[in-house]
Short mmCIF file of C-alpha atoms and ligand atoms in Angstrom, two decimals:
data_model
loop_
_atom_site.label_atom_id
_atom_site.label_comp_id
_atom_site.label_asym_id
_atom_site.label_seq_id
_atom_site.Cartn_x
_atom_site.Cartn_y
_atom_site.Cartn_z
CA MET A 114 0.00 0.00 0.00
CA ILE A 115 1.80 3.12 -1.24
CA VAL A 116 0.44 6.60 -0.62
CA LYS A 117 1.41 8.82 -3.57
CA LYS A 118 1.54 12.63 -3.54
CA ASN A 119 -0.05 14.93 -6.15
CA GLN A 120 -1.66 12.16 -8.17
CA SER A 121 -3.48 13.11 -11.37
CA LEU A 122 -7.11 11.92 -11.35
CA LEU A 123 -7.57 12.49 -15.11
CA LYS A 124 -7.76 8.78 -15.93
CA LEU A 125 -9.76 7.95 -12.80
CA ASN A 126 -12.92 9.88 -13.70
CA SER A 127 -15.08 9.26 -16.77
CA PHE A 128 -15.74 13.02 -17.18
CA ARG A 129 -11.97 13.26 -17.87
CA ILE A 130 -11.54 16.31 -15.65
CA ASP A 131 -7.89 17.15 -15.14
CA VAL A 132 -7.52 17.51 -11.38
CA CYS A 133 -5.07 16.20 -8.78
CA ALA A 134 -5.38 14.55 -5.39
CA LYS A 135 -3.05 15.82 -2.67
CA GLU A 136 -2.60 12.14 -1.73
CA TYR A 137 -3.72 8.93 -3.42
CA VAL A 138 -3.69 5.25 -2.54
CA GLU A 139 -4.94 2.13 -4.29
CA ILE A 140 -6.44 -0.59 -2.08
CA THR A 141 -6.39 -4.16 -3.41
CA LYS A 142 -7.11 -6.11 -0.19
CA GLU A 143 -9.71 -5.65 2.54
CA SER A 144 -6.97 -5.97 5.19
CA GLU A 145 -5.27 -2.84 3.80
CA LEU A 146 -8.29 -0.83 4.95
CA LEU A 147 -7.38 -1.57 8.58
CA GLU A 148 -3.84 -0.28 8.00
CA LEU A 149 -5.20 2.75 6.16
CA TYR A 150 -7.62 3.51 8.98
CA GLY A 151 -4.86 3.15 11.57
CA LYS A 152 -2.58 5.63 9.81
CA HIS A 153 -4.91 8.04 8.00
CA ARG A 154 -8.29 8.07 9.75
CA LYS A 155 -8.14 11.78 10.61
CA LYS A 156 -7.56 12.86 7.00
CA LYS A 157 -10.10 14.22 4.56
CA ILE A 158 -10.92 11.12 2.49
CA LEU A 159 -12.67 10.37 -0.80
CA PHE A 160 -13.36 6.76 -1.81
CA ILE A 161 -13.65 6.12 -5.53
CA GLY A 162 -14.28 3.10 -7.72
CA GLY A 163 -14.62 3.45 -11.48
CA GLY A 164 -15.07 7.24 -11.27
CA SER A 165 -18.10 7.13 -13.60
CA ASN A 166 -20.49 9.04 -11.37
CA ILE A 167 -18.28 11.90 -10.16
CA LEU A 168 -17.70 15.49 -11.27
CA PHE A 169 -14.50 16.97 -9.85
CA THR A 170 -14.77 20.75 -9.65
CA LYS A 171 -11.35 21.31 -8.07
CA ASN A 172 -8.20 19.52 -6.92
CA PHE A 173 -8.94 17.19 -3.99
CA ASN A 174 -7.13 18.50 -0.94
CA GLY A 175 -7.03 15.18 0.91
CA LEU A 176 -6.51 11.44 0.39
CA VAL A 177 -8.26 9.71 -2.52
CA VAL A 178 -8.70 5.99 -1.83
CA HIS A 179 -9.14 4.00 -5.03
CA LEU A 180 -10.93 0.75 -4.20
CA ASN A 181 -9.61 -1.99 -6.42
CA ILE A 182 -10.36 -5.18 -4.49
CA LYS A 183 -10.99 -8.04 -6.95
CA GLY A 184 -12.75 -11.38 -6.67
CA LYS A 185 -16.06 -13.03 -7.45
CA ASN A 186 -17.68 -16.41 -6.86
CA TYR A 187 -21.07 -18.05 -6.45
CA LYS A 188 -22.79 -20.60 -4.23
CA LYS A 189 -25.84 -22.63 -5.10
CA ILE A 190 -28.78 -21.77 -2.82
CA ASN A 191 -31.19 -24.35 -4.25
CA ASP A 192 -32.37 -25.59 -7.68
CA GLU A 193 -33.59 -22.13 -8.62
CA TYR A 194 -31.17 -19.63 -7.11
CA VAL A 195 -27.48 -18.86 -6.65
CA MET A 196 -25.77 -16.29 -4.44
CA VAL A 197 -23.16 -14.34 -6.39
CA SER A 198 -20.56 -12.51 -4.29
CA ALA A 199 -18.35 -9.89 -5.90
CA SER A 200 -15.71 -7.56 -4.46
CA SER A 201 -15.99 -3.81 -4.91
CA GLY A 202 -13.17 -3.43 -7.47
CA GLU A 203 -14.69 -5.79 -10.04
CA ASN A 204 -15.92 -4.00 -13.14
CA TRP A 205 -19.73 -4.01 -13.05
CA ASN A 206 -20.27 -4.92 -16.70
CA ASP A 207 -17.69 -7.72 -16.52
CA LEU A 208 -19.68 -9.13 -13.60
CA VAL A 209 -22.93 -8.85 -15.59
CA ASN A 210 -21.35 -10.67 -18.56
CA TRP A 211 -20.00 -13.39 -16.26
CA CYS A 212 -23.45 -13.85 -14.71
CA VAL A 213 -25.23 -13.90 -18.07
CA ASN A 214 -22.73 -16.38 -19.55
CA SER A 215 -23.09 -18.57 -16.44
CA GLY A 216 -26.88 -18.60 -16.89
CA PHE A 217 -27.58 -16.46 -13.79
CA GLY A 218 -30.51 -14.10 -14.31
CA GLY A 219 -31.40 -10.79 -12.67
CA VAL A 220 -28.73 -8.31 -13.78
CA GLU A 221 -29.01 -8.58 -17.59
CA ASN A 222 -31.07 -5.36 -17.84
CA LEU A 223 -28.17 -3.58 -16.08
CA SER A 224 -25.72 -4.45 -18.87
CA LEU A 225 -23.09 -1.92 -19.99
CA ILE A 226 -23.45 0.42 -17.00
CA PRO A 227 -19.92 1.76 -16.39
CA GLY A 228 -18.21 1.68 -13.01
CA ASN A 229 -17.35 -0.88 -10.38
CA VAL A 230 -19.34 -3.27 -8.23
CA GLY A 231 -18.75 -1.17 -5.07
CA GLY A 232 -20.25 1.94 -6.69
CA ALA A 233 -23.39 0.13 -7.83
CA PRO A 234 -25.33 0.12 -4.51
CA VAL A 235 -24.40 3.77 -3.83
CA GLN A 236 -27.02 5.10 -6.21
CA ASN A 237 -28.92 1.80 -6.54
CA ILE A 238 -28.09 1.61 -10.25
CA GLY A 239 -31.05 1.10 -12.50
CA ALA A 240 -31.92 0.75 -16.16
CA TYR A 241 -34.54 -0.82 -18.41
CA GLY A 242 -36.98 -1.78 -15.65
CA ARG A 243 -34.47 -3.16 -13.14
CA GLU A 244 -32.66 -1.75 -10.13
CA LEU A 245 -29.83 -3.27 -8.14
CA LYS A 246 -32.08 -3.50 -5.07
CA ASP A 247 -34.18 -6.12 -6.91
CA VAL A 248 -31.34 -8.65 -6.58
CA LEU A 249 -29.07 -7.35 -3.82
CA VAL A 250 -29.26 -9.36 -0.58
CA SER A 251 -26.49 -7.70 1.44
CA CYS A 252 -23.26 -5.68 1.29
CA LYS A 253 -20.10 -6.08 3.31
CA VAL A 254 -19.19 -2.63 4.59
CA TYR A 255 -16.14 -1.08 6.25
CA ASN A 256 -17.29 1.67 8.57
CA TRP A 257 -14.75 4.50 8.40
CA GLU A 258 -16.29 6.06 11.52
CA ASN A 259 -15.11 3.28 13.85
CA GLY A 260 -12.81 1.14 11.68
CA THR A 261 -14.88 -2.06 11.73
CA PHE A 262 -16.41 -4.38 9.14
CA CYS A 263 -20.14 -5.10 9.23
CA GLU A 264 -22.88 -6.52 7.02
CA PHE A 265 -25.74 -4.38 5.67
CA GLN A 266 -28.87 -6.35 4.74
CA ARG A 267 -30.98 -4.95 1.88
CA SER A 268 -33.54 -3.52 4.32
CA GLN A 269 -30.78 -1.50 6.04
CA CYS A 270 -29.55 0.08 2.79
CA ASP A 271 -32.48 2.56 2.45
CA PHE A 272 -32.63 1.94 -1.29
CA ASP A 273 -34.70 4.34 -3.33
CA TYR A 274 -34.66 5.75 -6.87
CA ARG A 275 -30.91 6.48 -7.46
CA ASP A 276 -30.41 6.67 -3.72
CA SER A 277 -29.25 4.67 -0.71
CA ILE A 278 -27.76 5.06 2.74
CA PHE A 279 -24.31 4.94 1.08
CA LYS A 280 -25.03 8.05 -0.98
CA LYS A 281 -25.79 9.99 2.23
CA ASN A 282 -23.22 8.51 4.61
CA LYS A 283 -19.78 8.71 3.03
CA ASN A 284 -18.20 6.78 5.94
CA LEU A 285 -19.77 3.52 4.77
CA LEU A 286 -17.43 1.82 2.40
CA ILE A 287 -18.76 -1.16 0.41
CA THR A 288 -16.18 -3.92 -0.02
CA LYS A 289 -18.42 -6.72 -1.31
CA VAL A 290 -21.96 -7.30 -2.59
CA ASN A 291 -24.09 -10.44 -2.47
CA LEU A 292 -26.71 -10.89 -5.19
CA LYS A 293 -29.44 -13.54 -5.34
CA LEU A 294 -29.82 -14.55 -8.98
CA THR A 295 -32.01 -17.09 -10.76
CA THR A 296 -30.73 -20.22 -12.50
CA LYS A 297 -34.09 -21.01 -14.10
CA ASN A 298 -37.52 -19.38 -14.57
CA HIS A 299 -35.73 -16.07 -15.18
CA LEU A 300 -37.85 -12.92 -14.96
CA ILE A 301 -37.53 -11.53 -18.49
CA ILE A 302 -38.24 -7.77 -18.52
CA SER A 303 -38.45 -6.60 -22.13
CA SER A 304 -41.35 -4.16 -22.21
CA TYR A 305 -39.18 -1.16 -21.46
CA SER A 306 -37.78 1.64 -23.65
CA GLY A 307 -37.42 -0.09 -26.96
CA VAL A 308 -36.07 -3.46 -25.72
CA ASN A 309 -38.86 -5.36 -27.50
CA GLU A 310 -38.19 -3.55 -30.79
CA GLU A 311 -34.48 -4.29 -30.46
CA LEU A 312 -35.24 -7.97 -29.81
CA LYS A 313 -37.36 -8.00 -32.97
CA LYS A 314 -34.46 -6.46 -34.92
CA LEU A 315 -32.22 -9.23 -33.57
CA GLY A 316 -34.77 -11.80 -34.77
CA VAL A 317 -35.49 -13.02 -31.22
CA LYS A 318 -38.94 -14.49 -30.52
CA SER A 319 -38.61 -15.88 -27.01
CA ALA A 320 -35.91 -13.87 -25.22
CA SER A 321 -33.24 -15.39 -22.98
CA ILE A 322 -31.18 -13.40 -20.46
CA LYS A 323 -28.38 -13.30 -23.07
CA ASP A 324 -30.77 -11.78 -25.62
CA ILE A 325 -31.88 -9.11 -23.13
CA SER A 326 -28.28 -8.27 -22.31
CA LYS A 327 -27.45 -7.98 -26.02
CA ALA A 328 -30.53 -5.84 -26.76
CA VAL A 329 -29.87 -3.50 -23.82
CA SER A 330 -26.18 -3.18 -24.77
CA ASN A 331 -27.08 -2.36 -28.39
CA ILE A 332 -29.57 0.33 -27.36
CA ARG A 333 -27.17 1.86 -24.84
CA SER A 334 -24.30 1.94 -27.36
CA ARG A 335 -26.51 3.87 -29.79
CA LYS A 336 -28.16 6.22 -27.31
CA LEU A 337 -25.36 7.19 -24.94
CA PRO A 338 -22.01 8.84 -25.62
CA ASN A 339 -19.15 6.40 -24.98
CA PRO A 340 -17.11 7.77 -22.03
CA GLU A 341 -13.97 6.24 -23.61
CA LYS A 342 -14.40 8.77 -26.43
CA ILE A 343 -16.31 11.71 -24.90
CA GLY A 344 -16.00 12.53 -21.20
CA ASN A 345 -19.30 12.15 -19.33
CA ALA A 346 -20.85 10.56 -16.25
CA GLY A 347 -24.13 9.31 -17.70
CA SER A 348 -27.35 11.02 -16.61
CA PHE A 349 -26.43 14.21 -14.84
CA PHE A 350 -29.93 14.66 -13.37
CA LYS A 351 -32.55 12.38 -11.83
CA ASN A 352 -35.99 12.15 -13.40
CA PRO A 353 -38.18 14.41 -11.25
CA ILE A 354 -41.08 12.94 -9.31
CA VAL A 355 -44.11 15.21 -8.93
CA GLU A 356 -47.42 15.18 -7.07
CA LYS A 357 -50.84 15.14 -8.75
CA ASN A 358 -51.46 18.91 -8.49
CA GLN A 359 -48.09 19.64 -10.09
CA LEU A 360 -48.80 17.11 -12.83
CA ASP A 361 -52.16 18.78 -13.51
CA PHE A 362 -50.38 22.12 -13.98
CA LEU A 363 -47.85 20.53 -16.36
CA VAL A 364 -50.43 18.65 -18.45
CA LYS A 365 -52.57 21.79 -18.74
CA ASN A 366 -49.68 23.97 -19.88
CA PHE A 367 -47.46 21.64 -21.89
CA GLU A 368 -49.04 19.54 -24.58
CA ASN A 369 -47.72 15.97 -24.88
CA ILE A 370 -45.63 16.11 -21.71
CA PRO A 371 -44.71 12.47 -20.99
CA TYR A 372 -45.21 11.08 -17.48
CA TYR A 373 -45.30 7.69 -15.75
CA PRO A 374 -47.57 6.95 -12.76
CA LEU A 375 -45.82 5.60 -9.64
CA ASP A 376 -47.30 4.52 -6.30
CA ASN A 377 -48.87 7.01 -3.85
CA ASN A 378 -50.29 9.35 -6.49
CA LEU A 379 -46.81 10.36 -7.64
CA PHE A 380 -45.64 10.72 -11.24
CA LYS A 381 -42.21 10.51 -12.87
CA ILE A 382 -41.39 13.03 -15.61
CA PRO A 383 -38.46 12.31 -17.97
CA ALA A 384 -35.85 15.00 -17.24
CA ALA A 385 -34.48 14.49 -20.78
CA TRP A 386 -37.78 15.78 -22.26
CA LEU A 387 -37.72 18.88 -20.02
CA ILE A 388 -34.11 19.68 -20.89
CA GLU A 389 -34.71 19.19 -24.60
CA LYS A 390 -37.78 21.46 -24.49
CA CYS A 391 -35.59 24.15 -22.87
CA GLY A 392 -33.38 24.02 -25.96
CA PHE A 393 -30.27 22.47 -24.39
CA LYS A 394 -30.07 19.23 -26.40
CA GLY A 395 -26.80 19.16 -28.37
CA LYS A 396 -25.81 22.65 -27.19
CA LYS A 397 -22.06 23.12 -27.35
CA PHE A 398 -20.02 25.71 -25.42
CA THR A 399 -16.40 25.64 -26.63
CA ASN A 400 -15.23 22.25 -25.29
CA PHE A 401 -18.22 21.12 -23.20
CA GLY A 402 -21.98 20.91 -23.57
CA VAL A 403 -25.09 18.74 -23.61
CA SER A 404 -24.98 15.48 -25.53
CA GLU A 405 -26.67 15.57 -28.92
CA LYS A 406 -27.76 11.94 -28.38
CA GLN A 407 -29.18 12.27 -24.86
CA PRO A 408 -29.95 15.64 -23.24
CA LEU A 409 -29.60 14.18 -19.73
CA VAL A 410 -25.88 13.70 -20.33
CA LEU A 411 -23.45 16.62 -19.99
CA VAL A 412 -20.21 16.12 -21.90
CA ASN A 413 -16.58 17.20 -21.84
CA TYR A 414 -15.27 17.30 -25.41
CA GLY A 415 -11.73 17.61 -24.01
CA GLY A 416 -10.06 20.01 -21.61
CA ALA A 417 -13.19 21.43 -19.95
CA SER A 418 -13.09 22.12 -16.24
CA GLY A 419 -15.50 20.67 -13.70
CA LYS A 420 -16.53 24.21 -12.76
CA GLU A 421 -17.65 24.92 -16.35
CA ILE A 422 -19.74 21.75 -16.40
CA LEU A 423 -21.20 22.54 -12.99
CA GLN A 424 -22.10 26.04 -14.20
CA LEU A 425 -23.87 24.56 -17.24
CA SER A 426 -25.80 22.18 -14.97
CA LYS A 427 -26.91 25.16 -12.83
CA SER A 428 -28.09 27.01 -15.89
CA ILE A 429 -30.15 23.94 -16.95
CA VAL A 430 -31.64 23.66 -13.45
CA SER A 431 -32.69 27.32 -13.37
CA THR A 432 -34.18 27.25 -16.90
CA VAL A 433 -36.20 24.09 -16.14
CA LYS A 434 -37.38 25.70 -12.90
CA LYS A 435 -38.43 28.90 -14.70
CA ILE A 436 -40.34 27.14 -17.46
CA PHE A 437 -41.77 24.04 -15.75
CA ARG A 438 -41.62 24.97 -12.03
CA ILE A 439 -39.69 21.76 -11.42
CA ASP A 440 -36.52 21.43 -9.31
CA LEU A 441 -34.10 19.07 -11.05
CA GLN A 442 -31.93 17.05 -8.68
CA THR A 443 -28.36 16.10 -9.58
CA GLU A 444 -27.58 12.40 -9.93
CA VAL A 445 -23.79 12.79 -10.29
CA ASN A 446 -21.64 13.27 -7.16
CA ILE A 447 -20.13 16.77 -7.24
CA ILE A 448 -16.75 16.94 -5.50
C1 FAD B 616 -22.14 6.47 -20.04
C2 FAD B 616 -22.69 6.25 -18.66
C3 FAD B 616 -23.91 5.63 -18.51
C4 FAD B 616 -24.45 5.40 -17.22
N1 FAD B 616 -25.63 4.77 -17.12
C5 FAD B 616 -26.19 4.54 -15.89
C6 FAD B 616 -27.44 3.87 -15.77
O1 FAD B 616 -28.04 3.46 -16.75
N2 FAD B 616 -27.94 3.69 -14.53
C7 FAD B 616 -27.29 4.13 -13.41
O2 FAD B 616 -27.82 3.92 -12.31
N3 FAD B 616 -26.10 4.75 -13.49
C8 FAD B 616 -25.53 4.98 -14.70
N4 FAD B 616 -24.31 5.62 -14.81
C9 FAD B 616 -23.63 6.11 -13.59
C10 FAD B 616 -22.52 5.16 -13.05
O3 FAD B 616 -22.11 4.28 -14.03
C11 FAD B 616 -23.01 4.37 -11.84
O4 FAD B 616 -23.47 5.22 -10.84
C12 FAD B 616 -21.88 3.49 -11.24
O5 FAD B 616 -22.45 2.56 -10.37
C13 FAD B 616 -20.81 4.29 -10.53
O6 FAD B 616 -19.81 3.37 -10.10
P1 FAD B 616 -18.30 3.83 -9.93
O7 FAD B 616 -17.53 2.69 -9.43
O8 FAD B 616 -17.83 4.45 -11.20
O9 FAD B 616 -18.48 4.93 -8.81
P2 FAD B 616 -17.60 6.25 -8.60
O10 FAD B 616 -17.92 7.23 -9.70
O11 FAD B 616 -16.19 5.91 -8.39
O12 FAD B 616 -18.23 6.80 -7.26
C14 FAD B 616 -19.55 7.28 -7.21
C15 FAD B 616 -19.90 7.60 -5.75
O13 FAD B 616 -19.88 6.40 -5.00
C16 FAD B 616 -18.91 6.44 -3.97
N5 FAD B 616 -18.28 5.11 -3.97
C17 FAD B 616 -17.62 4.51 -4.98
N6 FAD B 616 -17.25 3.27 -4.61
C18 FAD B 616 -17.71 3.09 -3.35
C19 FAD B 616 -17.67 2.01 -2.44
N7 FAD B 616 -17.06 0.87 -2.72
N8 FAD B 616 -18.26 2.16 -1.23
C20 FAD B 616 -18.89 3.32 -0.90
N9 FAD B 616 -18.94 4.39 -1.73
C21 FAD B 616 -18.36 4.27 -2.93
C22 FAD B 616 -17.96 7.57 -4.35
O14 FAD B 616 -17.38 8.16 -3.21
C23 FAD B 616 -18.89 8.52 -5.08
O15 FAD B 616 -19.58 9.32 -4.15
C24 FAD B 616 -23.74 5.84 -16.08
C25 FAD B 616 -22.48 6.47 -16.24
C26 FAD B 616 -21.96 6.66 -17.51
C27 FAD B 616 -20.60 7.30 -17.67
#
């Protein structure tokens, strides 16, 4: 375990923001956390995984801990289920591919989401009708407050739409996740955002988990800018959830506004539609802007600063507020 000084974080964040950490250390074993805690517990700390959900707005004046603990395995529960355990430093999509190729169902709709396993519970990753909470049983956690390991069961994780206890409490460090996946009678979710049409294009009649994974990956590759080529962190904003009276105002004033009913008389509005209607889709400001493919995604075309991107996000928030009376919430972690 070597603590380096003035480490560039350029390659450690998918927005490709050129900032430095005052100190940086890579952790490859759980036991190293105990040593780290012993020596550095009083320091200002930031834990990172794949760096695909972070916007750095300045140099980090503390210790960045890059979690790179590897390992995955599975145990049979019974004829229908397995428990897959994966360490936080495993790449999420590699884990999904491994599960799909092993015939384990439950994560195929979450194909091609960037980042690491440890980052996945933080915002309860979700896509195409599935969220991590649907399959997560528990997480092994290192509590940076008191330097001990403990287990968080799903019910203790406070999972919600792009939210969890880990998003609020930055002292809880996930080192491992346990997922209960199916080995037969897989729940095939295909009625979501064009998956059925993509399956038709692929000539699939009765979809398997592999087909779903392929269809989702194809759609995502077309619809989202590839962070390997254009710096971004996926959706910058959450889809807003509104109450019935607010929905009534929106429907009355904005023809064709899309919305999806949720429980408790609440409604989800696609933030992408709001941002597009405000004229931001594809807008370019020198070397940063809003993706032309997906208005929810802010992009760094190369050399932009985190402050510029943050400023753009604020301008989107205030325009959406002025026109639609809706407060957009940020999904990306601003540091
Ligand atoms: C092109 C693109 C598409 C995306 N699509 C989706 C999508 O469809 N659905 C979706 O939900 N997300 C999506 N994302 C966002 C991102 O991929 C996920 O949030 C991912 O899970 C982040 O993992 P990470 O390892 O990169 O986390 P990081 O960016 O490294 O960290 C994110 C936050 O989690 C904390 N953190 C990281 N690791 C740990 C850990 N082990 N324990 C505790 N805290 C930790 C960090 O401190 C930080 O606050 C997308 C991103 C991109 C770039």
